[in-house]
PDB file of C-alpha atoms in Angstrom:
ATOM      1  CA  MET Q   1      36.365   2.118  27.834  1.00 84.00           C
ATOM      2  CA  LYS Q   2      39.537   4.120  27.089  1.00 89.00           C
ATOM      3  CA  ASN Q   3      42.670   3.106  24.694  1.00 93.00           C
ATOM      4  CA  ASN Q   4      45.601   4.285  23.184  1.00 93.00           C
ATOM      5  CA  LEU Q   5      44.710   2.816  19.931  1.00 95.00           C
ATOM      6  CA  LYS Q   6      45.396   6.253  18.101  1.00 95.00           C
ATOM      7  CA  VAL Q   7      48.861   6.757  19.917  1.00 95.00           C
ATOM      8  CA  LEU Q   8      49.892   3.002  18.713  1.00 96.00           C
ATOM      9  CA  ARG Q   9      48.593   4.222  15.098  1.00 97.00           C
ATOM     10  CA  ALA Q  10      50.230   7.280  14.931  1.00 95.00           C
ATOM     11  CA  GLU Q  11      53.672   5.552  16.315  1.00 95.00           C
ATOM     12  CA  ARG Q  12      53.167   3.738  13.191  1.00 95.00           C
ATOM     13  CA  ASP Q  13      51.908   6.337  10.897  1.00 95.00           C
ATOM     14  CA  TRP Q  14      49.246   4.199   9.847  1.00 97.00           C
ATOM     15  CA  SER Q  15      45.935   5.763   8.476  1.00 96.00           C
ATOM     16  CA  GLN Q  16      42.752   4.698  10.426  1.00 95.00           C
ATOM     17  CA  ALA Q  17      41.545   3.126   6.519  1.00 94.00           C
ATOM     18  CA  LEU Q  18      45.050   0.794   6.609  1.00 96.00           C
ATOM     19  CA  LEU Q  19      44.438  -0.130  10.372  1.00 97.00           C
ATOM     20  CA  GLY Q  20      41.015  -1.251   9.363  1.00 95.00           C
ATOM     21  CA  GLU Q  21      42.142  -3.055   6.503  1.00 95.00           C
ATOM     22  CA  LYS Q  22      44.914  -5.305   8.729  1.00 96.00           C
ATOM     23  CA  LEU Q  23      42.239  -5.830  11.134  1.00 96.00           C
ATOM     24  CA  GLU Q  24      39.418  -6.411   8.392  1.00 94.00           C
ATOM     25  CA  VAL Q  25      36.926  -3.895   9.601  1.00 95.00           C
ATOM     26  CA  SER Q  26      35.995  -0.812   8.132  1.00 92.00           C
ATOM     27  CA  ARG Q  27      37.332   3.174   8.936  1.00 91.00           C
ATOM     28  CA  GLN Q  28      34.325   3.641  10.734  1.00 91.00           C
ATOM     29  CA  THR Q  29      34.896   1.060  12.981  1.00 94.00           C
ATOM     30  CA  VAL Q  30      38.865   2.042  13.891  1.00 95.00           C
ATOM     31  CA  ASN Q  31      37.515   5.830  14.556  1.00 93.00           C
ATOM     32  CA  ALA Q  32      34.706   4.689  16.642  1.00 93.00           C
ATOM     33  CA  ILE Q  33      36.857   2.511  18.830  1.00 95.00           C
ATOM     34  CA  GLU Q  34      39.501   5.297  18.995  1.00 95.00           C
ATOM     35  CA  LYS Q  35      36.838   7.845  19.943  1.00 92.00           C
ATOM     36  CA  GLY Q  36      36.269   5.814  22.814  1.00 90.00           C
ATOM     37  CA  ARG Q  37      32.243   5.606  21.037  1.00 90.00           C
ATOM     38  CA  TYR Q  38      32.716   1.928  20.720  1.00 93.00           C
ATOM     39  CA  ASP Q  39      34.085  -0.769  22.591  1.00 94.00           C
ATOM     40  CA  PRO Q  40      35.600  -3.749  20.500  1.00 96.00           C
ATOM     41  CA  SER Q  41      34.233  -7.481  20.972  1.00 96.00           C
ATOM     42  CA  LEU Q  42      37.029  -9.611  22.782  1.00 95.00           C
ATOM     43  CA  PRO Q  43      38.028 -11.434  19.417  1.00 96.00           C
ATOM     44  CA  LEU Q  44      38.678  -8.000  17.648  1.00 97.00           C
ATOM     45  CA  ALA Q  45      40.350  -6.816  21.019  1.00 96.00           C
ATOM     46  CA  PHE Q  46      43.079  -9.832  20.722  1.00 96.00           C
ATOM     47  CA  LYS Q  47      43.374  -9.150  17.345  1.00 97.00           C
ATOM     48  CA  ILE Q  48      44.333  -5.632  18.063  1.00 97.00           C
ATOM     49  CA  ALA Q  49      46.725  -6.656  20.867  1.00 96.00           C
ATOM     50  CA  ARG Q  50      48.463  -9.169  18.602  1.00 96.00           C
ATOM     51  CA  LEU Q  51      48.588  -6.453  15.783  1.00 97.00           C
ATOM     52  CA  PHE Q  52      50.472  -3.971  18.140  1.00 96.00           C
ATOM     53  CA  GLU Q  53      52.223  -6.767  19.946  1.00 95.00           C
ATOM     54  CA  ARG Q  54      51.116  -5.884  23.555  1.00 95.00           C
ATOM     55  CA  ALA Q  55      48.530  -7.151  25.854  1.00 94.00           C
ATOM     56  CA  ILE Q  56      44.981  -6.051  25.632  1.00 93.00           C
ATOM     57  CA  GLU Q  57      45.313  -4.335  29.268  1.00 92.00           C
ATOM     58  CA  ASP Q  58      48.063  -1.874  27.583  1.00 92.00           C
ATOM     59  CA  ILE Q  59      45.901  -1.004  24.943  1.00 95.00           C
ATOM     60  CA  PHE Q  60      42.620  -0.803  26.939  1.00 94.00           C
ATOM     61  CA  ASN Q  61      41.298   0.152  30.160  1.00 87.00           C
ATOM     62  CA  HIS Q  62      38.243   0.974  31.974  1.00 79.00           C
ATOM     63  CA  GLU Q  63      37.944   4.636  32.833  1.00 69.00           C
ATOM     64  CA  GLY Q  64      39.671   6.055  35.955  1.00 57.00           C
ATOM     65  CA  GLU Q  65      42.443   2.931  35.507  1.00 56.00           C
ATOM     66  CA  ASN Q  66      45.938   3.603  34.533  1.00 52.00           C
ATOM     67  CA  ASN Q  67      47.641   1.845  31.315  1.00 50.00           C
ATOM     68  CA  GLU Q  68      51.397   2.351  30.476  1.00 48.00           C
TER      69      GLU Q  68
ATOM     70  CA  MET V   1      36.456  -1.652   4.457  1.00 52.00           C
ATOM     71  CA  ALA V   2      36.371  -3.225   1.222  1.00 55.00           C
ATOM     72  CA  HIS V   3      34.665  -5.957   2.601  1.00 70.00           C
ATOM     73  CA  ASP V   4      31.882  -3.904   3.350  1.00 77.00           C
ATOM     74  CA  LYS V   5      31.736  -2.462   0.358  1.00 81.00           C
ATOM     75  CA  GLU V   6      31.524  -5.684  -1.760  1.00 85.00           C
ATOM     76  CA  ALA V   7      28.433  -6.912   0.801  1.00 88.00           C
ATOM     77  CA  GLU V   8      26.692  -3.661   0.295  1.00 89.00           C
ATOM     78  CA  LYS V   9      27.539  -4.476  -3.903  1.00 91.00           C
ATOM     79  CA  ARG V  10      25.942  -8.074  -3.686  1.00 93.00           C
ATOM     80  CA  TYR V  11      23.379  -6.704  -1.440  1.00 93.00           C
ATOM     81  CA  ARG V  12      22.339  -4.256  -4.276  1.00 94.00           C
ATOM     82  CA  LYS V  13      22.599  -6.861  -6.912  1.00 95.00           C
ATOM     83  CA  VAL V  14      19.533  -8.720  -4.898  1.00 95.00           C
ATOM     84  CA  PHE V  15      17.566  -6.047  -3.746  1.00 93.00           C
ATOM     85  CA  ILE V  16      17.250  -3.656  -6.577  1.00 95.00           C
ATOM     86  CA  PRO V  17      15.458  -6.438  -9.209  1.00 96.00           C
ATOM     87  CA  ALA V  18      13.672  -7.395  -6.086  1.00 95.00           C
ATOM     88  CA  MET V  19      12.059  -4.115  -5.528  1.00 93.00           C
ATOM     89  CA  GLY V  20      11.481  -3.720  -9.067  1.00 96.00           C
ATOM     90  CA  ILE V  21       9.371  -7.020  -9.306  1.00 96.00           C
ATOM     91  CA  TYR V  22       7.786  -6.013  -5.645  1.00 94.00           C
ATOM     92  CA  VAL V  23       6.971  -2.478  -6.907  1.00 94.00           C
ATOM     93  CA  ILE V  24       5.831  -3.941 -10.413  1.00 94.00           C
ATOM     94  CA  GLY V  25       3.807  -6.614  -8.902  1.00 93.00           C
ATOM     95  CA  VAL V  26       1.928  -4.493  -5.986  1.00 92.00           C
ATOM     96  CA  PHE V  27       0.838  -1.845  -9.109  1.00 92.00           C
ATOM     97  CA  GLY V  28       0.117  -4.544 -11.541  1.00 92.00           C
ATOM     98  CA  ILE V  29      -2.007  -6.362  -9.109  1.00 92.00           C
ATOM     99  CA  SER V  30      -4.217  -3.387  -7.723  1.00 90.00           C
ATOM    100  CA  TRP V  31      -4.345  -2.396 -11.554  1.00 91.00           C
ATOM    101  CA  GLY V  32      -5.522  -5.487 -12.755  1.00 89.00           C
ATOM    102  CA  GLU V  33      -8.061  -5.840  -9.868  1.00 87.00           C
ATOM    103  CA  GLU V  34      -9.093  -2.122 -10.349  1.00 86.00           C
ATOM    104  CA  GLN V  35      -9.986  -2.764 -14.037  1.00 86.00           C
ATOM    105  CA  SER V  36     -11.894  -6.329 -13.059  1.00 84.00           C
ATOM    106  CA  TYR V  37      -9.487  -8.162 -15.088  1.00 86.00           C
ATOM    107  CA  LEU V  38      -8.316 -10.331 -12.237  1.00 83.00           C
ATOM    108  CA  SER V  39     -10.615 -12.524 -10.159  1.00 86.00           C
ATOM    109  CA  ALA V  40     -10.049 -13.031  -6.483  1.00 86.00           C
ATOM    110  CA  GLY V  41      -8.660 -16.310  -7.118  1.00 89.00           C
ATOM    111  CA  ALA V  42      -6.190 -14.771  -9.217  1.00 89.00           C
ATOM    112  CA  VAL V  43      -5.335 -11.742  -6.894  1.00 89.00           C
ATOM    113  CA  SER V  44      -4.355 -14.108  -4.270  1.00 89.00           C
ATOM    114  CA  ALA V  45      -1.799 -16.089  -6.715  1.00 91.00           C
ATOM    115  CA  LEU V  46      -0.555 -13.110  -7.982  1.00 92.00           C
ATOM    116  CA  THR V  47       0.103 -11.601  -4.640  1.00 93.00           C
ATOM    117  CA  LEU V  48       2.720 -14.567  -4.367  1.00 94.00           C
ATOM    118  CA  ILE V  49       5.123 -12.238  -6.653  1.00 94.00           C
ATOM    119  CA  PRO V  50       5.633  -9.503  -4.406  1.00 93.00           C
ATOM    120  CA  VAL V  51       5.586 -11.935  -1.200  1.00 95.00           C
ATOM    121  CA  LEU V  52       8.661 -13.614  -3.046  1.00 96.00           C
ATOM    122  CA  ALA V  53      10.348 -10.430  -3.841  1.00 95.00           C
ATOM    123  CA  ILE V  54      10.201  -9.550  -0.348  1.00 94.00           C
ATOM    124  CA  PHE V  55      11.518 -12.778   0.389  1.00 95.00           C
ATOM    125  CA  ALA V  56      14.285 -12.144  -1.700  1.00 96.00           C
ATOM    126  CA  TRP V  57      15.091  -8.835  -0.787  1.00 93.00           C
ATOM    127  CA  MET V  58      15.121  -9.702   3.316  1.00 94.00           C
ATOM    128  CA  TRP V  59      16.909 -12.778   2.660  1.00 96.00           C
ATOM    129  CA  ALA V  60      19.738 -10.341   0.662  1.00 95.00           C
ATOM    130  CA  GLN V  61      19.688  -8.026   3.759  1.00 94.00           C
ATOM    131  CA  TRP V  62      20.135 -10.797   6.215  1.00 94.00           C
ATOM    132  CA  ARG V  63      23.114 -11.590   4.189  1.00 95.00           C
ATOM    133  CA  PHE V  64      24.300  -8.396   4.441  1.00 94.00           C
ATOM    134  CA  VAL V  65      23.896  -7.542   8.011  1.00 94.00           C
ATOM    135  CA  LYS V  66      25.903 -10.641   8.586  1.00 94.00           C
ATOM    136  CA  GLU V  67      28.892  -9.736   6.617  1.00 93.00           C
ATOM    137  CA  LEU V  68      29.451  -6.628   7.859  1.00 93.00           C
ATOM    138  CA  ASP V  69      31.919  -5.420  10.638  1.00 94.00           C
ATOM    139  CA  GLU V  70      30.466  -5.653  14.290  1.00 95.00           C
ATOM    140  CA  TYR V  71      30.456  -2.104  14.798  1.00 95.00           C
ATOM    141  CA  LEU V  72      28.642  -1.827  11.331  1.00 94.00           C
ATOM    142  CA  ARG V  73      26.351  -4.600  12.243  1.00 95.00           C
ATOM    143  CA  GLN V  74      25.327  -2.605  15.395  1.00 95.00           C
ATOM    144  CA  ILE V  75      24.380   0.618  13.514  1.00 95.00           C
ATOM    145  CA  GLN V  76      22.374  -1.554  11.527  1.00 95.00           C
ATOM    146  CA  THR V  77      20.720  -3.606  13.970  1.00 96.00           C
ATOM    147  CA  GLU V  78      19.953  -0.349  15.971  1.00 97.00           C
ATOM    148  CA  ALA V  79      18.279   1.004  13.376  1.00 97.00           C
ATOM    149  CA  MET V  80      15.994  -2.176  12.785  1.00 96.00           C
ATOM    150  CA  MET V  81      15.186  -2.554  16.370  1.00 97.00           C
ATOM    151  CA  ILE V  82      13.809   1.592  16.541  1.00 98.00           C
ATOM    152  CA  GLY V  83      11.676   0.536  13.171  1.00 97.00           C
ATOM    153  CA  LEU V  84      10.253  -2.387  14.784  1.00 97.00           C
ATOM    154  CA  MET V  85       9.302  -0.803  18.131  1.00 97.00           C
ATOM    155  CA  ILE V  86       7.949   2.045  16.784  1.00 97.00           C
ATOM    156  CA  VAL V  87       5.917   0.443  14.169  1.00 97.00           C
ATOM    157  CA  THR V  88       5.108  -2.303  16.771  1.00 96.00           C
ATOM    158  CA  ALA V  89       3.940   0.193  18.844  1.00 97.00           C
ATOM    159  CA  ILE V  90       1.730   2.324  16.240  1.00 96.00           C
ATOM    160  CA  ALA V  91       0.440  -0.514  15.029  1.00 95.00           C
ATOM    161  CA  SER V  92      -0.614  -2.396  18.404  1.00 96.00           C
ATOM    162  CA  GLY V  93      -1.961   1.183  19.409  1.00 96.00           C
ATOM    163  CA  TRP V  94      -4.005   1.687  16.406  1.00 96.00           C
ATOM    164  CA  GLY V  95      -4.805  -1.633  16.336  1.00 95.00           C
ATOM    165  CA  LEU V  96      -6.395  -1.338  19.335  1.00 96.00           C
ATOM    166  CA  MET V  97      -8.689   1.451  19.012  1.00 96.00           C
ATOM    167  CA  GLU V  98      -9.577   0.229  15.431  1.00 95.00           C
ATOM    168  CA  LEU V  99     -11.204  -2.870  17.787  1.00 94.00           C
ATOM    169  CA  MET V 100     -12.687  -0.397  20.280  1.00 94.00           C
ATOM    170  CA  THR V 101     -13.547   2.681  18.891  1.00 94.00           C
ATOM    171  CA  ASP V 102     -14.464   4.140  15.372  1.00 93.00           C
ATOM    172  CA  VAL V 103     -11.395   5.053  13.778  1.00 94.00           C
ATOM    173  CA  PRO V 104     -10.277   4.770  10.255  1.00 94.00           C
ATOM    174  CA  ARG V 105      -9.147   1.403   9.299  1.00 93.00           C
ATOM    175  CA  ILE V 106      -5.500   1.661   8.325  1.00 92.00           C
ATOM    176  CA  PRO V 107      -4.308  -1.338   5.862  1.00 93.00           C
ATOM    177  CA  ILE V 108      -1.850  -4.032   7.464  1.00 91.00           C
ATOM    178  CA  PHE V 109      -0.206  -3.752   4.213  1.00 89.00           C
ATOM    179  CA  PHE V 110       1.444  -0.298   5.715  1.00 92.00           C
ATOM    180  CA  ALA V 111       2.940  -2.153   8.271  1.00 93.00           C
ATOM    181  CA  GLY V 112       5.761  -2.904   6.044  1.00 90.00           C
ATOM    182  CA  PRO V 113       6.873  -0.001   4.691  1.00 91.00           C
ATOM    183  CA  GLY V 114       6.452   1.991   7.432  1.00 95.00           C
ATOM    184  CA  PHE V 115       9.103  -0.314   9.049  1.00 95.00           C
ATOM    185  CA  TYR V 116      11.407   0.158   6.197  1.00 93.00           C
ATOM    186  CA  LEU V 117      10.647   4.193   6.727  1.00 96.00           C
ATOM    187  CA  VAL V 118      11.585   4.244  10.251  1.00 97.00           C
ATOM    188  CA  TYR V 119      14.442   1.719   9.619  1.00 96.00           C
ATOM    189  CA  GLY V 120      16.010   4.038   6.760  1.00 95.00           C
ATOM    190  CA  ILE V 121      15.469   7.644   9.117  1.00 97.00           C
ATOM    191  CA  ALA V 122      17.420   6.084  12.295  1.00 97.00           C
ATOM    192  CA  TYR V 123      20.070   4.510  10.284  1.00 95.00           C
ATOM    193  CA  THR V 124      20.417   7.801   8.522  1.00 95.00           C
ATOM    194  CA  VAL V 125      20.533   9.593  11.830  1.00 96.00           C
ATOM    195  CA  LEU V 126      23.320   6.924  13.421  1.00 94.00           C
ATOM    196  CA  ALA V 127      25.189   6.399  10.463  1.00 92.00           C
ATOM    197  CA  LYS V 128      25.549  10.286  10.409  1.00 90.00           C
ATOM    198  CA  ARG V 129      26.556  10.389  13.950  1.00 86.00           C
ATOM    199  CA  ALA V 130      29.218   7.676  13.375  1.00 82.00           C
ATOM    200  CA  GLY V 131      30.338   9.070  10.094  1.00 77.00           C
ATOM    201  CA  ILE V 132      29.291   6.700   7.934  1.00 77.00           C
ATOM    202  CA  LYS V 133      27.753   7.159   4.249  1.00 65.00           C
ATOM    203  CA  GLY V 134      25.494   5.340   2.744  1.00 56.00           C
ATOM    204  CA  GLY V 135      24.603   1.378   3.155  1.00 52.00           C
ATOM    205  CA  CYS V 136      20.724   1.076   4.452  1.00 51.00           C
TER     206      CYS V 136
END
């Protein structure tokens, strides 16, 4: 699954560690999600969406699908 | 994440003394038995010491894994599964050969350390791939 978490994070000038703190996960987890190595659970995806005030599908999409 | 570091600290607080008791227990019983200080009954009774240490250690590990975030927990679980699969496969294969042929006998005692060895190696590889330092 692809996502634009890195872009959203960069827009706010947040580090991976800071985003991890806000989401209550480790920096490594943020890094793995950004790089597409790990797909977050539904509760974590909702948490990310709430934090960035976006719909989940605006942040995550299956490969080949366009978002935004 | 501070929570993961706290979890690791809590794990080490139990793991280090439990490991110490386990090592002292195993070597102490082995030495006592070799010196003929201990009867078979005493060896069996004293074996409870390292067994209880293992239970304490495993309880700490259970708590540690549960306290990690979902990605770190997945890495730990994958490493444990690799350890379990490899040790079970080797133990089953070797055990079968022990039953059917004259291969040397390997004490079942080594299954535990064998699991932790493979788990440790698997975790190191998976963690390195994920860019994680420490925490097995």
